[in-house]
Short mmCIF file of C-alpha atoms (C1' of nucleotides) in Angstrom, two decimals:
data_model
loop_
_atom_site.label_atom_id
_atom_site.label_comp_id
_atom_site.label_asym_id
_atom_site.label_seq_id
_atom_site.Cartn_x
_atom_site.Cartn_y
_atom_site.Cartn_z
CA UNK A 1004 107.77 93.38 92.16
CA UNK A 1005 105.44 92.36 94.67
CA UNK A 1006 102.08 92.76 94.52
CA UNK A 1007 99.76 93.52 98.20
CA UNK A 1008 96.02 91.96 98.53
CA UNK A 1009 94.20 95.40 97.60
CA UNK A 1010 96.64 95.60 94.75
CA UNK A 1011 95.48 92.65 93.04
CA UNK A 1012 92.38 93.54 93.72
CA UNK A 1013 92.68 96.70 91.92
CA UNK A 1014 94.93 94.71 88.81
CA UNK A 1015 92.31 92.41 88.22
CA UNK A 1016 89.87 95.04 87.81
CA UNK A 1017 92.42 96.92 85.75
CA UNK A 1018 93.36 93.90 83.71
CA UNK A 1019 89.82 93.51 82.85
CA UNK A 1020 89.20 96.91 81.10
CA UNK A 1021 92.69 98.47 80.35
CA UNK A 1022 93.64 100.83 79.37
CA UNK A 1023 91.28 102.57 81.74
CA UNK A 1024 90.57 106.07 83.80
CA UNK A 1025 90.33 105.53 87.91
CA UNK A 1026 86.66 105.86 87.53
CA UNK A 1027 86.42 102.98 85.16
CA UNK A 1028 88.56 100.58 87.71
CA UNK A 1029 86.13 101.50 90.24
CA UNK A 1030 83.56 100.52 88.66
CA UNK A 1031 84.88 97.49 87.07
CA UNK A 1032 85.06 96.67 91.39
CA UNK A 1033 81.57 96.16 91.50
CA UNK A 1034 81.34 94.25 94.64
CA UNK A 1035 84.03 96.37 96.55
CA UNK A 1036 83.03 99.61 98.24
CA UNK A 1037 85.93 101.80 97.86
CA UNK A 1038 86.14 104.91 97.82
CA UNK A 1039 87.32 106.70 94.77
CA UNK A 1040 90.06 107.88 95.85
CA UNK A 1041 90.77 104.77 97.65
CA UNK A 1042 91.47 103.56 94.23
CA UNK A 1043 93.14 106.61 93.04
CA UNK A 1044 95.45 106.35 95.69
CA UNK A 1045 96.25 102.34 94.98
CA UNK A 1046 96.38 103.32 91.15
CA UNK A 1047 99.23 106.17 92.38
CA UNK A 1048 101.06 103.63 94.28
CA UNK A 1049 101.36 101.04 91.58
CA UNK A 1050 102.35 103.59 88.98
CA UNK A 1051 105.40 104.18 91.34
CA UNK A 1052 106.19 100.88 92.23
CA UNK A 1053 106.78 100.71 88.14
CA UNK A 1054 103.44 98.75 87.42
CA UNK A 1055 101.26 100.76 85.27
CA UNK A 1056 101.44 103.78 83.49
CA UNK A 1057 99.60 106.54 83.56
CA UNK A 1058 99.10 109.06 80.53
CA UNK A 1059 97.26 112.11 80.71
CA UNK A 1060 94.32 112.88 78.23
CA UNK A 1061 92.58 116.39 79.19
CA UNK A 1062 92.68 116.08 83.24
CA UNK A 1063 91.90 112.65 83.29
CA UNK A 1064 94.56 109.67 83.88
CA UNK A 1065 94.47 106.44 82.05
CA UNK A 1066 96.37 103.35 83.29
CA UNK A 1067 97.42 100.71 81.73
CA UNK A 1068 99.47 98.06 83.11
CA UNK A 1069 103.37 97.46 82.42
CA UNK A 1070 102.93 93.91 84.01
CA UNK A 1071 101.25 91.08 82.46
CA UNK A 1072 98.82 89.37 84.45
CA UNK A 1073 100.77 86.21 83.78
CA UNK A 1074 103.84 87.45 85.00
CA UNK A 1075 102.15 88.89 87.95
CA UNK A 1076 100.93 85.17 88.65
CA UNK A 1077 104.14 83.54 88.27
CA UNK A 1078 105.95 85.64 90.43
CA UNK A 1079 102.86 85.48 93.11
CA UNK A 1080 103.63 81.55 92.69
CA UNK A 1081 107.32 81.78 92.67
CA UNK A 1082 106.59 83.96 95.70
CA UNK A 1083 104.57 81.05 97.74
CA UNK A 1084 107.20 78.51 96.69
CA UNK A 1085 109.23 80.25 98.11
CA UNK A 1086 107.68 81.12 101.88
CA UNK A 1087 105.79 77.52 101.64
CA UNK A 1088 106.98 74.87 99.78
CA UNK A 1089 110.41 74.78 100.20
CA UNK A 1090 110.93 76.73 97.00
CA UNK A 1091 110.15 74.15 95.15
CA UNK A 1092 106.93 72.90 92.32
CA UNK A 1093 107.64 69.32 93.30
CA UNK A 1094 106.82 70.01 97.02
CA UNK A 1095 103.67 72.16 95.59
CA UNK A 1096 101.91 69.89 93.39
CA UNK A 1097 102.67 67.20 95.46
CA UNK A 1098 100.43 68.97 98.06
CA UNK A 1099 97.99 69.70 95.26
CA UNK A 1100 97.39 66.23 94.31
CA UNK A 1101 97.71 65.08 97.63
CA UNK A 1102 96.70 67.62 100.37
CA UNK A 1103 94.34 69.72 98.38
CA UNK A 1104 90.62 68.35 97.61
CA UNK A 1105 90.74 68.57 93.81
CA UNK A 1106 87.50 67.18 92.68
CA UNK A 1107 87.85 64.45 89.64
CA UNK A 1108 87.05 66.67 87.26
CA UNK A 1109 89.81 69.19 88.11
CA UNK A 1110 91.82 65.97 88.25
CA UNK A 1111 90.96 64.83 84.79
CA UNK A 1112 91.61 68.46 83.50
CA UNK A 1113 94.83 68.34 84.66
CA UNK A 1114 95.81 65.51 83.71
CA UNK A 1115 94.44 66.36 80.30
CA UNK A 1116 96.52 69.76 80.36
CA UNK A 1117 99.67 67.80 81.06
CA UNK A 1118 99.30 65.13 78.44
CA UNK A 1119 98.96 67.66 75.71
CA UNK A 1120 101.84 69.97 77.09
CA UNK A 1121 104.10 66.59 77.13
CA UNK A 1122 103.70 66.45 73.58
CA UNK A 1123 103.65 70.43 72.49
CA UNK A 1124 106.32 72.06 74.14
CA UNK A 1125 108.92 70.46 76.75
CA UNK B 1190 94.93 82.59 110.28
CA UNK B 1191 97.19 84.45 107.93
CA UNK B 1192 100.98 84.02 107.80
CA UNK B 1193 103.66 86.63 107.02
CA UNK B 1194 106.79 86.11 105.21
CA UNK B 1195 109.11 85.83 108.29
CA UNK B 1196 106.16 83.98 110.06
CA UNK B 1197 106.36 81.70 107.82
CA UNK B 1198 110.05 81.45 107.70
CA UNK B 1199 109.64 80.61 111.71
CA UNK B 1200 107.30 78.30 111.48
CA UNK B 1201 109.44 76.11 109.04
CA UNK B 1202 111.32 76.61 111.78
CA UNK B 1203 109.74 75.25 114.22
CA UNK B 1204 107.80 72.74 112.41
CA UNK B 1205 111.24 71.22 111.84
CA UNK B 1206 112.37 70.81 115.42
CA UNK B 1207 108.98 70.91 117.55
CA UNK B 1208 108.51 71.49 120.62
CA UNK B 1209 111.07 73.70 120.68
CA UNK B 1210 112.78 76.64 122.84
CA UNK B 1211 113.27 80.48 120.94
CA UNK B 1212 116.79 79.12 121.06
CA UNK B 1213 116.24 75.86 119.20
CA UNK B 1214 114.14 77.74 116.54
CA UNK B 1215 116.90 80.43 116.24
CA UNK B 1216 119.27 77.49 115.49
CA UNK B 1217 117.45 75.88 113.22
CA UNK B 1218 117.32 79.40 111.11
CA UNK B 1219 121.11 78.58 109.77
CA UNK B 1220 120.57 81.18 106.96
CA UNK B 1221 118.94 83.76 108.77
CA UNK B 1222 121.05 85.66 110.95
CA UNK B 1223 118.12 87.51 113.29
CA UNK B 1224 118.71 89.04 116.91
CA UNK B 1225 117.37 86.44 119.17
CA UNK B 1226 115.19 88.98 120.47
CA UNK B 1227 113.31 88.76 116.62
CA UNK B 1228 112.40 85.25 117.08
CA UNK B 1229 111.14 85.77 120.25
CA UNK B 1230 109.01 88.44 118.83
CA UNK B 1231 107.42 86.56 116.01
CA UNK B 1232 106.77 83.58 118.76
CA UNK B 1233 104.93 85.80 120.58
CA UNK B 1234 103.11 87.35 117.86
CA UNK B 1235 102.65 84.33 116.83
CA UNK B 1236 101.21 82.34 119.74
CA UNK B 1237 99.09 86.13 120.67
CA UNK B 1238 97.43 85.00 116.82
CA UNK B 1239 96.74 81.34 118.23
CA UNK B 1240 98.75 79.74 116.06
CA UNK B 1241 101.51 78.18 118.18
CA UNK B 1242 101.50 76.88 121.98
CA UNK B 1243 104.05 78.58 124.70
CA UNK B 1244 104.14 76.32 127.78
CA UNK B 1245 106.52 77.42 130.78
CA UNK B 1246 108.90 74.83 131.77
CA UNK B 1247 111.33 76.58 134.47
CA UNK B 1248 112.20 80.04 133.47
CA UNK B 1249 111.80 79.27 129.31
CA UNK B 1250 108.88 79.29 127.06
CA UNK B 1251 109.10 75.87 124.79
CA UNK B 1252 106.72 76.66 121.83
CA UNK B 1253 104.53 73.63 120.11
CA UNK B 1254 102.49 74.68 116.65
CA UNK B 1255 98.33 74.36 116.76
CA UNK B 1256 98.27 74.42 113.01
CA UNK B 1257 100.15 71.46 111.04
CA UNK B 1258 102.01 72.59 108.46
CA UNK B 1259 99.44 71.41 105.57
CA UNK B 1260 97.09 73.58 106.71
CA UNK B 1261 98.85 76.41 106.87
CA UNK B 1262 99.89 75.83 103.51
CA UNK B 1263 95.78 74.89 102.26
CA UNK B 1264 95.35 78.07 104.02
CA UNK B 1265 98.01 80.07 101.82
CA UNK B 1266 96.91 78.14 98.64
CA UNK B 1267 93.73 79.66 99.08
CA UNK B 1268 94.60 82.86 99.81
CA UNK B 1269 96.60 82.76 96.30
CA UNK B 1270 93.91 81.88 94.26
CA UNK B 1271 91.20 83.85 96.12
CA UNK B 1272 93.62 86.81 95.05
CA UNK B 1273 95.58 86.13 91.78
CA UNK B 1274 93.18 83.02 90.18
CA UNK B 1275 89.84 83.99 90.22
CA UNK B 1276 89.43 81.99 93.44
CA UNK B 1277 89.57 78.33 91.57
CA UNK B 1278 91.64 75.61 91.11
CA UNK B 1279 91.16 75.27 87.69
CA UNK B 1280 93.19 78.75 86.78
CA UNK B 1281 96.11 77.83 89.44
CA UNK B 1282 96.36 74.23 87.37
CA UNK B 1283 95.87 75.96 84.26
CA UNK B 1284 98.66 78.29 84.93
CA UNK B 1285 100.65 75.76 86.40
CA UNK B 1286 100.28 73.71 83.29
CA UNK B 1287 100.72 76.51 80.48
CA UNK B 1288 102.45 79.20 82.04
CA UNK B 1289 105.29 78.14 84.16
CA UNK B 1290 108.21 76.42 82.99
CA UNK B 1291 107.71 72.65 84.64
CA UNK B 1292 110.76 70.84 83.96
CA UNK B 1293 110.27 67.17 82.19
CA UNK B 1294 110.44 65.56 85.39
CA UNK B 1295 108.27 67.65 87.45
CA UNK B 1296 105.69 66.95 84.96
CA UNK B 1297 106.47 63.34 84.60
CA UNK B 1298 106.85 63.35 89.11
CA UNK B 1299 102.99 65.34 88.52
CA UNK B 1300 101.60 62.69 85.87
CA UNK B 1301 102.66 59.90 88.65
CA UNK B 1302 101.34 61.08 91.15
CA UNK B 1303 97.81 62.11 89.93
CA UNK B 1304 97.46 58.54 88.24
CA UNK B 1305 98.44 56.91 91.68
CA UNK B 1306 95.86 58.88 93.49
CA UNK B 1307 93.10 58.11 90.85
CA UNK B 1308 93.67 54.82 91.76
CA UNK B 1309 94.10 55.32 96.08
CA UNK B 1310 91.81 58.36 96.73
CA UNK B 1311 88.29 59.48 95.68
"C1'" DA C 1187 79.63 133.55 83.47
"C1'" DC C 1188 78.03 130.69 87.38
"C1'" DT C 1189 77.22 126.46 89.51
"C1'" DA C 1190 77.56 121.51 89.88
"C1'" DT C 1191 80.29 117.68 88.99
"C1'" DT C 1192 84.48 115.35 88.44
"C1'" DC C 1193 89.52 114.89 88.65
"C1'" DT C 1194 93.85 115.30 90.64
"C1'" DT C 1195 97.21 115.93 94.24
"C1'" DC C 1196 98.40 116.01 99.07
"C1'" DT C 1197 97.97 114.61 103.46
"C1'" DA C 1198 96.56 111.56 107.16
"C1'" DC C 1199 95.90 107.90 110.30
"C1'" DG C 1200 95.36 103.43 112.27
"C1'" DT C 1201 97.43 98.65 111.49
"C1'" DT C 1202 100.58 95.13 110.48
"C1'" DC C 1203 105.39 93.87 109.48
"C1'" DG C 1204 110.27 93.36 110.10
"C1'" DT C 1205 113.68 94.03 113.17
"C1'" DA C 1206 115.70 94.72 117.45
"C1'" DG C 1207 117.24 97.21 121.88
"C1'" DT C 1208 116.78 97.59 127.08
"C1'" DA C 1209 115.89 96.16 131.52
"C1'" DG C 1210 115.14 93.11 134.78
"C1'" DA C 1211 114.54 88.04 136.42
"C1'" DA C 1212 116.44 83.46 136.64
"C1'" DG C 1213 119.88 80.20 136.35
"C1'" DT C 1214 124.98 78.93 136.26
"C1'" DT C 1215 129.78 78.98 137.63
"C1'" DC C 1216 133.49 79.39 140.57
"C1'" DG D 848 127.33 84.97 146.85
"C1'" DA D 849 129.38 87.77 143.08
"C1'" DA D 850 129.89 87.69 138.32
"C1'" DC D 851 128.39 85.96 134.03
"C1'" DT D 852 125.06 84.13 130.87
"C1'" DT D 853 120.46 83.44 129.28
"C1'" DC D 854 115.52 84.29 129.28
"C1'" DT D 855 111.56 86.90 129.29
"C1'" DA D 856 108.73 91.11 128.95
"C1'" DC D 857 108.20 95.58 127.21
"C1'" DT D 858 109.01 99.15 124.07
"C1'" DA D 859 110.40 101.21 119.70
"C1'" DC D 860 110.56 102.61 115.16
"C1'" DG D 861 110.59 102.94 110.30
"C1'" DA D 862 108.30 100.89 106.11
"C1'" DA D 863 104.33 99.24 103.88
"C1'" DC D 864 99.24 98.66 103.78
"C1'" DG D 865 94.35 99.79 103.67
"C1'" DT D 866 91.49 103.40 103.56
"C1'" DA D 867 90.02 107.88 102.70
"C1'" DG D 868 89.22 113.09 103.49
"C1'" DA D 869 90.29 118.08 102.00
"C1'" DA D 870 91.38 121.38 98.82
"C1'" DG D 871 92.05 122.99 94.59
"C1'" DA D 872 91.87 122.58 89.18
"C1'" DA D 873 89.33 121.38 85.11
"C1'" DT D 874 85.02 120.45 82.70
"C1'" DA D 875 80.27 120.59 81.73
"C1'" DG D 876 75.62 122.12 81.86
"C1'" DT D 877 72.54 125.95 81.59
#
DNA sequence: ACTATTCTTCTACGTTCGTAGTAGAAGTTC
DNA sequence: GAACTTCTACTACGAACGTAGAAGAATAGT
């Protein structure tokens, strides 16, 4: 399932305080200015699109997601792959390491992160 | 400049085989099977955004790109992160790293490469 | 109980996307 | 030069997006 700008906008913010009411998301979006029923609205569509769920307490709706923000990200990055990088990682990080400014610290963190996967998992 | 999904799948397009004619681009889209007419929309659409040259020669339009293809995909980088990574580097890598299933020899392809550009860049 | 506040649901409206048809101009073939 | 092919320009149209107002239902304060 695919996931629009304003939506991830709205699942960060969700991700951050679930499970939460409309209100809460809204104001877990400090820096947006969105209406509240701007949000209600995105919360609505995401809920039918299979995302969250939404369970009635009183009158008030609380969401929480169905979709872990990790899955969410890999299927964003499968996603770009796909359009960008001729569906391939190798054709990705190769335009990380090379095409992308990484300062030396991100460099040494990655290289870090790699080293210790090598040995962990495989 | 921001890319769509079948923008993007024309520009690979083109990138591949430019300057080139709507024809030439429509051929080079083996596993898309679009109306001509659908290319020739997302050239113009395309070219009305600034992102590709149309230059008459005779009574057909031969299109040229104004943004290389690592830009465009900087540009689309960013845009992931900015909405599914907190806007940094570090969580793309991170999730790279931890969260998606690398094979051996991506990693192995990834190690390379960062230790050769230790060396050659910055 | 009455009013103010807050929620929810429905509806709306301009924009971008994906996809393509139609009509007319230009070039090609015999 | 008449018929056929190919191009271009213009228009269309439904789906998804971004954004939000209006109206009515529930709750809360007094």
């Amino acid at each position: 399932m695919r996931l629009s700008d304003a939506e991830w906008k709205v699942m960060n913010a969700l991700w951050a305080c679930e499970p939460a009411t409309a209100r809460a998301v809204l104001e877990s979006l400090e820096d947006s200015d969105w209406a509240y029923t701007t949000v209600k609205t995105m919360l609505a569509r995401l809920v039918e699109k299979g995302i969250l769920t939404e369970e009635k307490s009183g009158n008030k709706s609380v969401y929480a997601s169905c979709m872990s923000r990790q899955v969410a990200r890999r299927s964003a990055v499968r996603s770009l792959l796909d359009k960008a990088f001729d569906g391939t990682f190798g054709s990705l990080l190769h335009h990380l390491v090379d095409d992308e400014r990484l300062s030396a610290k991100e460099k040494s963190a990655l290289r870090k992160a790699l080293a210790t996967r090598k040995r962990s998992s495989s």
